[in-house]
Short mmCIF file of C-alpha atoms in Angstrom, two decimals:
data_model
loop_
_atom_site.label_atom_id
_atom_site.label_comp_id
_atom_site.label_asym_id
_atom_site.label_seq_id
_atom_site.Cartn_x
_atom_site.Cartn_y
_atom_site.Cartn_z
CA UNK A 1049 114.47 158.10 200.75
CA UNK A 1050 112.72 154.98 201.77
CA UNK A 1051 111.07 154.97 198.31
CA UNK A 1052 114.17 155.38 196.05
CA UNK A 1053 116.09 152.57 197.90
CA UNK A 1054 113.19 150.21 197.57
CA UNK A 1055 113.40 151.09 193.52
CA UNK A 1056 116.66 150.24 193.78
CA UNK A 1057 116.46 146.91 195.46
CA UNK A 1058 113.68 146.17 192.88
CA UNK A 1059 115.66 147.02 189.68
CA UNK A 1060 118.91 144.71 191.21
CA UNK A 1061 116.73 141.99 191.87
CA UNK A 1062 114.93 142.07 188.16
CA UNK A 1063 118.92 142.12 187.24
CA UNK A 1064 119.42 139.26 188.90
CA UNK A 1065 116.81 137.17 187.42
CA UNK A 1066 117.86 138.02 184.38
CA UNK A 1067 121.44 137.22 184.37
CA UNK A 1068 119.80 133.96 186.16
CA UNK A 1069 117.63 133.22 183.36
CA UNK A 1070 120.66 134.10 180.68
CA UNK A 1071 122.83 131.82 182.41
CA UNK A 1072 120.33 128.95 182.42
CA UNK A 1073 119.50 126.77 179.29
CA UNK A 1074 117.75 123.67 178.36
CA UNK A 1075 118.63 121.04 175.68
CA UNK A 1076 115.85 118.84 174.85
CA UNK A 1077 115.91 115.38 173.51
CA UNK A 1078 116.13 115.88 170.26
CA UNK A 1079 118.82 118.38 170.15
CA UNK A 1080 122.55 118.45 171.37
CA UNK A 1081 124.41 121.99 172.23
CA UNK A 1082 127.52 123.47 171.59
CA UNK A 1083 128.76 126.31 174.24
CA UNK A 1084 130.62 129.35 172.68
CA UNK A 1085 132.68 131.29 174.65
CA UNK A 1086 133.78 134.92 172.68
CA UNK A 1087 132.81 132.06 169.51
CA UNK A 1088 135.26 129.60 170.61
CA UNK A 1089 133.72 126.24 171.26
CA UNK A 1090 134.20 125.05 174.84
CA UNK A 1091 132.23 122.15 175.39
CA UNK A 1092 129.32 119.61 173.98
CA UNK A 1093 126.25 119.02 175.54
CA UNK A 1094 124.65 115.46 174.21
CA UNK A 1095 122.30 114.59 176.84
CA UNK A 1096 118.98 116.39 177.56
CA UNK A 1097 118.60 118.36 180.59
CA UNK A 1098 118.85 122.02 181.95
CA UNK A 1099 122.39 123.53 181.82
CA UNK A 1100 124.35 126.98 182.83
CA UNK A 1101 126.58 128.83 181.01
CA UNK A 1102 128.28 132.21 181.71
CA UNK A 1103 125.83 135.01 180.97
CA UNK A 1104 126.58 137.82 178.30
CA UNK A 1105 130.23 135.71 177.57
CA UNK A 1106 128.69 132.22 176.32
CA UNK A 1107 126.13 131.74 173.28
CA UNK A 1108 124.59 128.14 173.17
CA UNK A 1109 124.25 126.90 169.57
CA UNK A 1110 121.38 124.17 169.37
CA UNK A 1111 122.00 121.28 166.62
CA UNK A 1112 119.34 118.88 165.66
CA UNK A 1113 119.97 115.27 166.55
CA UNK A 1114 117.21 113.49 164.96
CA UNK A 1115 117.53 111.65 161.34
CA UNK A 1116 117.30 114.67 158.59
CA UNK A 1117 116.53 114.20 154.91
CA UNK A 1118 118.29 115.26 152.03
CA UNK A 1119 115.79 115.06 148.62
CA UNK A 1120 118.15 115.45 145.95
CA UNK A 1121 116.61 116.79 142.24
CA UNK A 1122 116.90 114.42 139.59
CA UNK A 1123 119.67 114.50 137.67
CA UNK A 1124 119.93 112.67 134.44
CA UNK A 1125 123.50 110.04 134.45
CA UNK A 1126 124.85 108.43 131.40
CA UNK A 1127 125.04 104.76 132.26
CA UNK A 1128 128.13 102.41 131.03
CA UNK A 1129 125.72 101.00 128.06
CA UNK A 1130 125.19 104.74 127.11
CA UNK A 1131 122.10 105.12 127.77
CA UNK A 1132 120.80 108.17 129.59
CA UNK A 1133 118.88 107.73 132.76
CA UNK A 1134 117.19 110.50 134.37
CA UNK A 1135 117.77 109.14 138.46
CA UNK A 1136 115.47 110.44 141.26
CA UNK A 1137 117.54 109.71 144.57
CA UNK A 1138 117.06 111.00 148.60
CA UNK A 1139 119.76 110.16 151.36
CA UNK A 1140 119.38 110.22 155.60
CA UNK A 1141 121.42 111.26 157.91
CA UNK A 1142 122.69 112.28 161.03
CA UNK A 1143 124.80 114.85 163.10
CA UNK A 1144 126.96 112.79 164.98
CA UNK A 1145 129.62 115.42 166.03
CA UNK A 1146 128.13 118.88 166.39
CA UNK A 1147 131.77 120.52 167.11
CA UNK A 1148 132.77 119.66 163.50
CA UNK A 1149 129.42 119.87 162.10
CA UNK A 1150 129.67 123.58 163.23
CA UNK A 1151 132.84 124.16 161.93
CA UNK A 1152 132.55 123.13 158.63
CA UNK A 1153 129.25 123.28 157.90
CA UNK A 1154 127.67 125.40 160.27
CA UNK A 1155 124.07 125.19 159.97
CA UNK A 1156 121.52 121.92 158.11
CA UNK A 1157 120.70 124.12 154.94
CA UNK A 1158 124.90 124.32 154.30
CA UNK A 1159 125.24 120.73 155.22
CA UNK A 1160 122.24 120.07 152.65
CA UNK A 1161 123.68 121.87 149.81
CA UNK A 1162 127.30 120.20 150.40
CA UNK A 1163 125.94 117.09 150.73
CA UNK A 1164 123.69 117.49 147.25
CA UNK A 1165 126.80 117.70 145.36
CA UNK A 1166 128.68 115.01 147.08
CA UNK A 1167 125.57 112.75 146.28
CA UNK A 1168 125.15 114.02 142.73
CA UNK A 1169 129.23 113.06 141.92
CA UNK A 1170 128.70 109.56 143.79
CA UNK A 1171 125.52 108.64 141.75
CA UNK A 1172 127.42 109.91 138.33
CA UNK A 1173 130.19 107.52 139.62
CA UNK A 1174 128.52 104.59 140.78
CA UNK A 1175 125.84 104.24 138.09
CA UNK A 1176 128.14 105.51 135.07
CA UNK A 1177 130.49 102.37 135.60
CA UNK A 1178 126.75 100.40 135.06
CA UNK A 1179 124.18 99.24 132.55
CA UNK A 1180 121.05 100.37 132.23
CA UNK A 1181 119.87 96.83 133.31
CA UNK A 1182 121.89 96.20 136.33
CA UNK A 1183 120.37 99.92 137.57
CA UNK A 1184 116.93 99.43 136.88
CA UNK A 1185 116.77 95.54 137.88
CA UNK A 1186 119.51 93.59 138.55
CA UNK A 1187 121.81 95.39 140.64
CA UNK A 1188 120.06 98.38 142.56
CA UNK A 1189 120.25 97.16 145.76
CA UNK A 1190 124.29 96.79 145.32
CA UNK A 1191 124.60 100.19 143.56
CA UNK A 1192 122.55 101.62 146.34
CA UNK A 1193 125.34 100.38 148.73
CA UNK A 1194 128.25 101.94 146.92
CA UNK A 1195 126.51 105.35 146.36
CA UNK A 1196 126.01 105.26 150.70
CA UNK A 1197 129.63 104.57 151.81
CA UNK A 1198 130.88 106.78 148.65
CA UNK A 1199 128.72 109.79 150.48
CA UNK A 1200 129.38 108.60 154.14
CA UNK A 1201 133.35 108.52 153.09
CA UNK A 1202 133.45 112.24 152.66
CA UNK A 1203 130.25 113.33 155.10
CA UNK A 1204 132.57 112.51 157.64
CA UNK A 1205 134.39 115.46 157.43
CA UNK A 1206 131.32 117.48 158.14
CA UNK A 1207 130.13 115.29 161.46
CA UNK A 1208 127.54 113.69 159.78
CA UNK A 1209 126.60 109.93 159.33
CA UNK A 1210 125.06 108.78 155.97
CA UNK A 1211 122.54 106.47 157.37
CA UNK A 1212 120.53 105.43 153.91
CA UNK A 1213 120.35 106.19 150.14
CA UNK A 1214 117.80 105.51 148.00
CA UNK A 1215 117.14 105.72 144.02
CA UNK A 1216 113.43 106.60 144.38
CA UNK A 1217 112.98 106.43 140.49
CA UNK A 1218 115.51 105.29 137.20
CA UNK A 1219 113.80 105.90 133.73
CA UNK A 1220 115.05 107.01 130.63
CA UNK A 1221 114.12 110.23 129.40
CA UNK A 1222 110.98 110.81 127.86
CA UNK A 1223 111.82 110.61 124.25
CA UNK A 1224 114.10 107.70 125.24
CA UNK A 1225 111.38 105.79 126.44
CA UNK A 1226 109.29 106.46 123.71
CA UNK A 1227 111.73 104.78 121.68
CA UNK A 1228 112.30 102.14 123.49
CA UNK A 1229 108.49 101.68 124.12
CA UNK A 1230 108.12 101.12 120.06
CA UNK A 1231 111.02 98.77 120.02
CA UNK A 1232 109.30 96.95 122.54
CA UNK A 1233 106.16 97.18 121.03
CA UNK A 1234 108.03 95.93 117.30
CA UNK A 1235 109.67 93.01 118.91
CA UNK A 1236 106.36 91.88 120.82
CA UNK A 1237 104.24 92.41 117.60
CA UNK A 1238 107.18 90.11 115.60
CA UNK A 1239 107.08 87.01 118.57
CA UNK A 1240 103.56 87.38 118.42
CA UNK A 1241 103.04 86.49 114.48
CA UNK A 1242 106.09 84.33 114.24
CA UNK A 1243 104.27 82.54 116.93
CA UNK A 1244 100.65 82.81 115.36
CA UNK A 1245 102.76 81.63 111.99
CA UNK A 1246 103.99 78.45 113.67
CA UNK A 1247 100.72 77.97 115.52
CA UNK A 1248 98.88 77.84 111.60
CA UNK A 1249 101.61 75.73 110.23
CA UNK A 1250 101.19 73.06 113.14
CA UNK A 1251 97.29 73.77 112.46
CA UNK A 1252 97.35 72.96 108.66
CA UNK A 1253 100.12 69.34 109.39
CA UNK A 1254 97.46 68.69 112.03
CA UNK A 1255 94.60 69.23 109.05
CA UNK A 1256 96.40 67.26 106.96
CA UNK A 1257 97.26 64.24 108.78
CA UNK A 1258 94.10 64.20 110.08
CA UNK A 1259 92.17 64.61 106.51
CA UNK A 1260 95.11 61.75 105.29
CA UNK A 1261 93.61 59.17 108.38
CA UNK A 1262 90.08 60.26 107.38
CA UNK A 1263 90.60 59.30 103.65
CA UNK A 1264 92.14 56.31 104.53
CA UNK A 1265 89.64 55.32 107.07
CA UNK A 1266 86.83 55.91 104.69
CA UNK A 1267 88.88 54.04 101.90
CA UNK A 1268 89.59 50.91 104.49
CA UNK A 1269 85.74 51.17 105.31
CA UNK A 1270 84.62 51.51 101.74
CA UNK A 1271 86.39 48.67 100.34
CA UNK A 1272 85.39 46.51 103.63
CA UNK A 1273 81.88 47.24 102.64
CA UNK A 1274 82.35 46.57 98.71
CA UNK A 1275 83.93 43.00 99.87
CA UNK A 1276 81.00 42.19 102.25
CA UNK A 1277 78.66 43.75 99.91
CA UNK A 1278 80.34 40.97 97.03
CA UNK A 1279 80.46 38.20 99.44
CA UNK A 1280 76.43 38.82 99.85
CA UNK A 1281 75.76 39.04 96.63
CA UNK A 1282 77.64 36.15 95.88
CA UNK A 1283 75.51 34.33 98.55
CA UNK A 1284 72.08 35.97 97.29
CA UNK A 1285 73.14 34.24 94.04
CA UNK A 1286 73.89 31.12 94.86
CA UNK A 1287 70.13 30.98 96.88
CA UNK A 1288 68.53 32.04 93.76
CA UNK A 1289 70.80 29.61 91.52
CA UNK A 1290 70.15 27.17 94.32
CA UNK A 1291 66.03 27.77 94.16
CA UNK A 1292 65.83 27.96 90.37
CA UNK A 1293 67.51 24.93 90.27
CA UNK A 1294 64.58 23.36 92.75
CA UNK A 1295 61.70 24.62 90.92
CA UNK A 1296 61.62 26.79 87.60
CA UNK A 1297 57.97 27.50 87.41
CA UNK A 1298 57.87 29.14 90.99
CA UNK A 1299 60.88 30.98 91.16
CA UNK A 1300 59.87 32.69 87.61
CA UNK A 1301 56.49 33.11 89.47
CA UNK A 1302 58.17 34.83 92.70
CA UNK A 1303 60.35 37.03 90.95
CA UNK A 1304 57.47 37.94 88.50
CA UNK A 1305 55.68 39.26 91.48
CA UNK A 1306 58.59 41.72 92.81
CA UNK A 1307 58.70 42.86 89.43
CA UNK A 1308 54.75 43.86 89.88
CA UNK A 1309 55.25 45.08 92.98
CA UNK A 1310 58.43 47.32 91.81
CA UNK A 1311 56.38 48.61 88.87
CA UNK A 1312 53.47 49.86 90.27
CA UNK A 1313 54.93 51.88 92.79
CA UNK A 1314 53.83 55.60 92.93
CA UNK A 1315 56.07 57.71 90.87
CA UNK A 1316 56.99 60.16 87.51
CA UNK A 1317 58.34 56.77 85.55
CA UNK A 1318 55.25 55.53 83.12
CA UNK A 1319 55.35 53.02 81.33
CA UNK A 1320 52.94 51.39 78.03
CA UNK A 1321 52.81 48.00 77.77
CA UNK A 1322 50.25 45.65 75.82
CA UNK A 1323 48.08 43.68 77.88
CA UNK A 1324 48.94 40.49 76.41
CA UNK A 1325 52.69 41.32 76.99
CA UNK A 1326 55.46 38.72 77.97
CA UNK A 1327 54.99 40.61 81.39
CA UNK A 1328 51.75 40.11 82.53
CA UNK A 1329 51.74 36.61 81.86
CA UNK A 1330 50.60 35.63 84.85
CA UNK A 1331 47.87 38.37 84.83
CA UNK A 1332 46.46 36.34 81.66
CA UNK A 1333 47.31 32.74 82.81
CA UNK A 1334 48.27 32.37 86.47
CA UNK A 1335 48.63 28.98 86.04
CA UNK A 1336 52.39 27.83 85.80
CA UNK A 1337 53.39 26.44 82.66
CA UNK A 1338 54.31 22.86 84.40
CA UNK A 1339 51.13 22.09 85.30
CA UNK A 1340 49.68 21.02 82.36
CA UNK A 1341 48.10 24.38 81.23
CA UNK A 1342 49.10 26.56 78.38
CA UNK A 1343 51.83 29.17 78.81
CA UNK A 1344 51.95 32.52 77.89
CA UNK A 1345 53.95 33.22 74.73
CA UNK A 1346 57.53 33.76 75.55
CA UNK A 1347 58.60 36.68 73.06
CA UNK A 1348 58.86 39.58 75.40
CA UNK A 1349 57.12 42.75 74.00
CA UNK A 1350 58.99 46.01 73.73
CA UNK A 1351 57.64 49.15 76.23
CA UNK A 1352 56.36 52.04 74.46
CA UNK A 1353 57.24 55.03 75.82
CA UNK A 1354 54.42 57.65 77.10
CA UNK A 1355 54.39 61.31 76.52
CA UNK A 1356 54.62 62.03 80.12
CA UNK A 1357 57.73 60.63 80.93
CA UNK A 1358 61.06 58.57 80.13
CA UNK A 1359 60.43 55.06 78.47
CA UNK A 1360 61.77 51.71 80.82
CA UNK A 1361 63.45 49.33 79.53
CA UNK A 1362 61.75 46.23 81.12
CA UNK A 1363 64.83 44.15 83.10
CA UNK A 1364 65.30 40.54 82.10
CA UNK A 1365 64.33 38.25 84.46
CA UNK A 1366 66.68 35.05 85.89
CA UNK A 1367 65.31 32.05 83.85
CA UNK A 1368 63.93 31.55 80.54
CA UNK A 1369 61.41 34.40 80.92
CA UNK A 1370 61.95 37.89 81.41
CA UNK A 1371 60.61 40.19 84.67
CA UNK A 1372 61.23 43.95 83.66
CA UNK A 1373 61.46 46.37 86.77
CA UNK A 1374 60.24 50.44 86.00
CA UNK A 1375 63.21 52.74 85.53
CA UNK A 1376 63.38 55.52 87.86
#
């Protein structure tokens, strides 16, 4: 007897902790509860903590409080231009009422597929009433905007909070940008000779004017040098005019001896003269005609020409006597 009412004491008490432990439950921080009672809601639990409920008549149903992701597929949008982009966009958000959250959605995979199609009609909104340009570059940020308080507008109905959205990636399609790749390509290819074409026609005016300075340069310098050259010569004559004028004898003498010196230079030029020639006068009487002594004969003999090489023509010399010089 003793034994079966111990058993029975035993089995109530294990009852009791259990209806304990079923009316007990905790709520962590980052969740928030909703109480059920025969699946009617009866209250909201938001802050952390342990909490009771009525065993075997309430359910507890735990919602997620932290920021959730939504990666949305890409989906290809024809922009106002026309062009077709294929746009790779993600969204965050948050349950902010789980009461409404449960009844319309009732769990995050339904609020994720209801949300993928509210985000998928936004972006085909948003980025179909712009260009391809203001997408990609010059408006994202903006466009960005509008696409999050588009999908907020109507996630408000379902509890939830858009909190970002974000256009990871906006291309064209493959073949698209392909195309537009060669254009690219074209129009880079035509800059780059129109600019090499300018860059030789600046070369070739640069050639020019400078070849035009050059010529005139050398011209300038040229005809300084023929006019100094003149003005020297003039003064070379008028010393020689001025020292044949002084003395005859020596200034045939003098330039008799340059004419020696010229002629027997080392070189191809021969030349065949007769020993009592006009031009080596002075080799037969160095005496100078002035003094008193007899001259040498003053018709000038004619050079023969030798087998080995070109005939001179001896060059008259200033006076009455000639002084010829070897041709070269």
């Amino acid at each position: 007897m003793k034994h079966s009412i111990g058993l029975i004491l035993a089995i109530l008490a294990a009852a009791v902790l259990i209806v304990l432990y079923s009316a007990l439950f905790q709520v962590y921080q980052t969740q928030q509860a909703l109480v059920l009672r025969f699946g009617e809601p009866v209250r909201v639990i938001e802050q952390p903590g342990l909490n009771a409920k009525i065993p075997l008549v309430d359910s507890v149903i735990l919602v997620d409080k932290r920021i959730l992701d939504l990666e949305n597929p890409s989906q290809e949008v024809i922009a106002a231009d026309q062009k077709r982009l294929v746009v790779d966009a993600f969204a965050r958000y948050r349950i902010v009422n789980p009461l409404r959250f449960y009844q319309s959605v009732g769990t995050v995979e339904g609020a994720n597929s209801r949300l993928a199609t509210i985000l998928n009609s936004a972006l085909r909104r948003v980025l179909g009433e712009a260009t391809f340009i203001e997408v990609v570059r010059d408006q994202r940020e903006a466009l960005m905007g509008r696409i999050r308080d588009q999908v907020n507008r109507e996630a408000q109905n379902f509890g939830i909070n858009i909190l970002d959205v974000r256009i990871r990636r906006a291309d064209l399609p493959e073949a698209n940008s392909q195309a537009v790749f060669q254009r690219m390509q074209t129009e880079r290819q035509r800059e780059a000779a129109e600019i090499r074409a300018q860059g030789g026609e600046a070369s070739q005016a640069i050639r020019a004017r400078a070849d035009r300075d050059s010529t005139v340069i050398v011209a300038e310098a040229n005809a300084t040098a023929d006019k100094l050259r003149g003005e020297g010569e003039a003064q070379r004559n008028e010393i020689f005019a001025q020292a044949y004028s002084k003395d005859k004898d020596f200034f045939d003498f003098y330039r008799s001896m340059q004419a020696y010196e010229a002629s027997m230079k080392s070189g191809d030029t021969r030349m065949l003269l007769a020993p009592d020639s006009d031009f080596f006068r002075f080799f037969n009487n160095p005496v100078p005609a002035g003094t008193g002594a007899p001259s040498a004969p003053s018709a000038s003999a004619a050079p023969a020409p030798a087998s080995s090489g070109p005939a001179a023509t001896p060059a008259p010399e200033t006076g009455s006597q000639p002084s010829p010089a070897p041709a070269n």
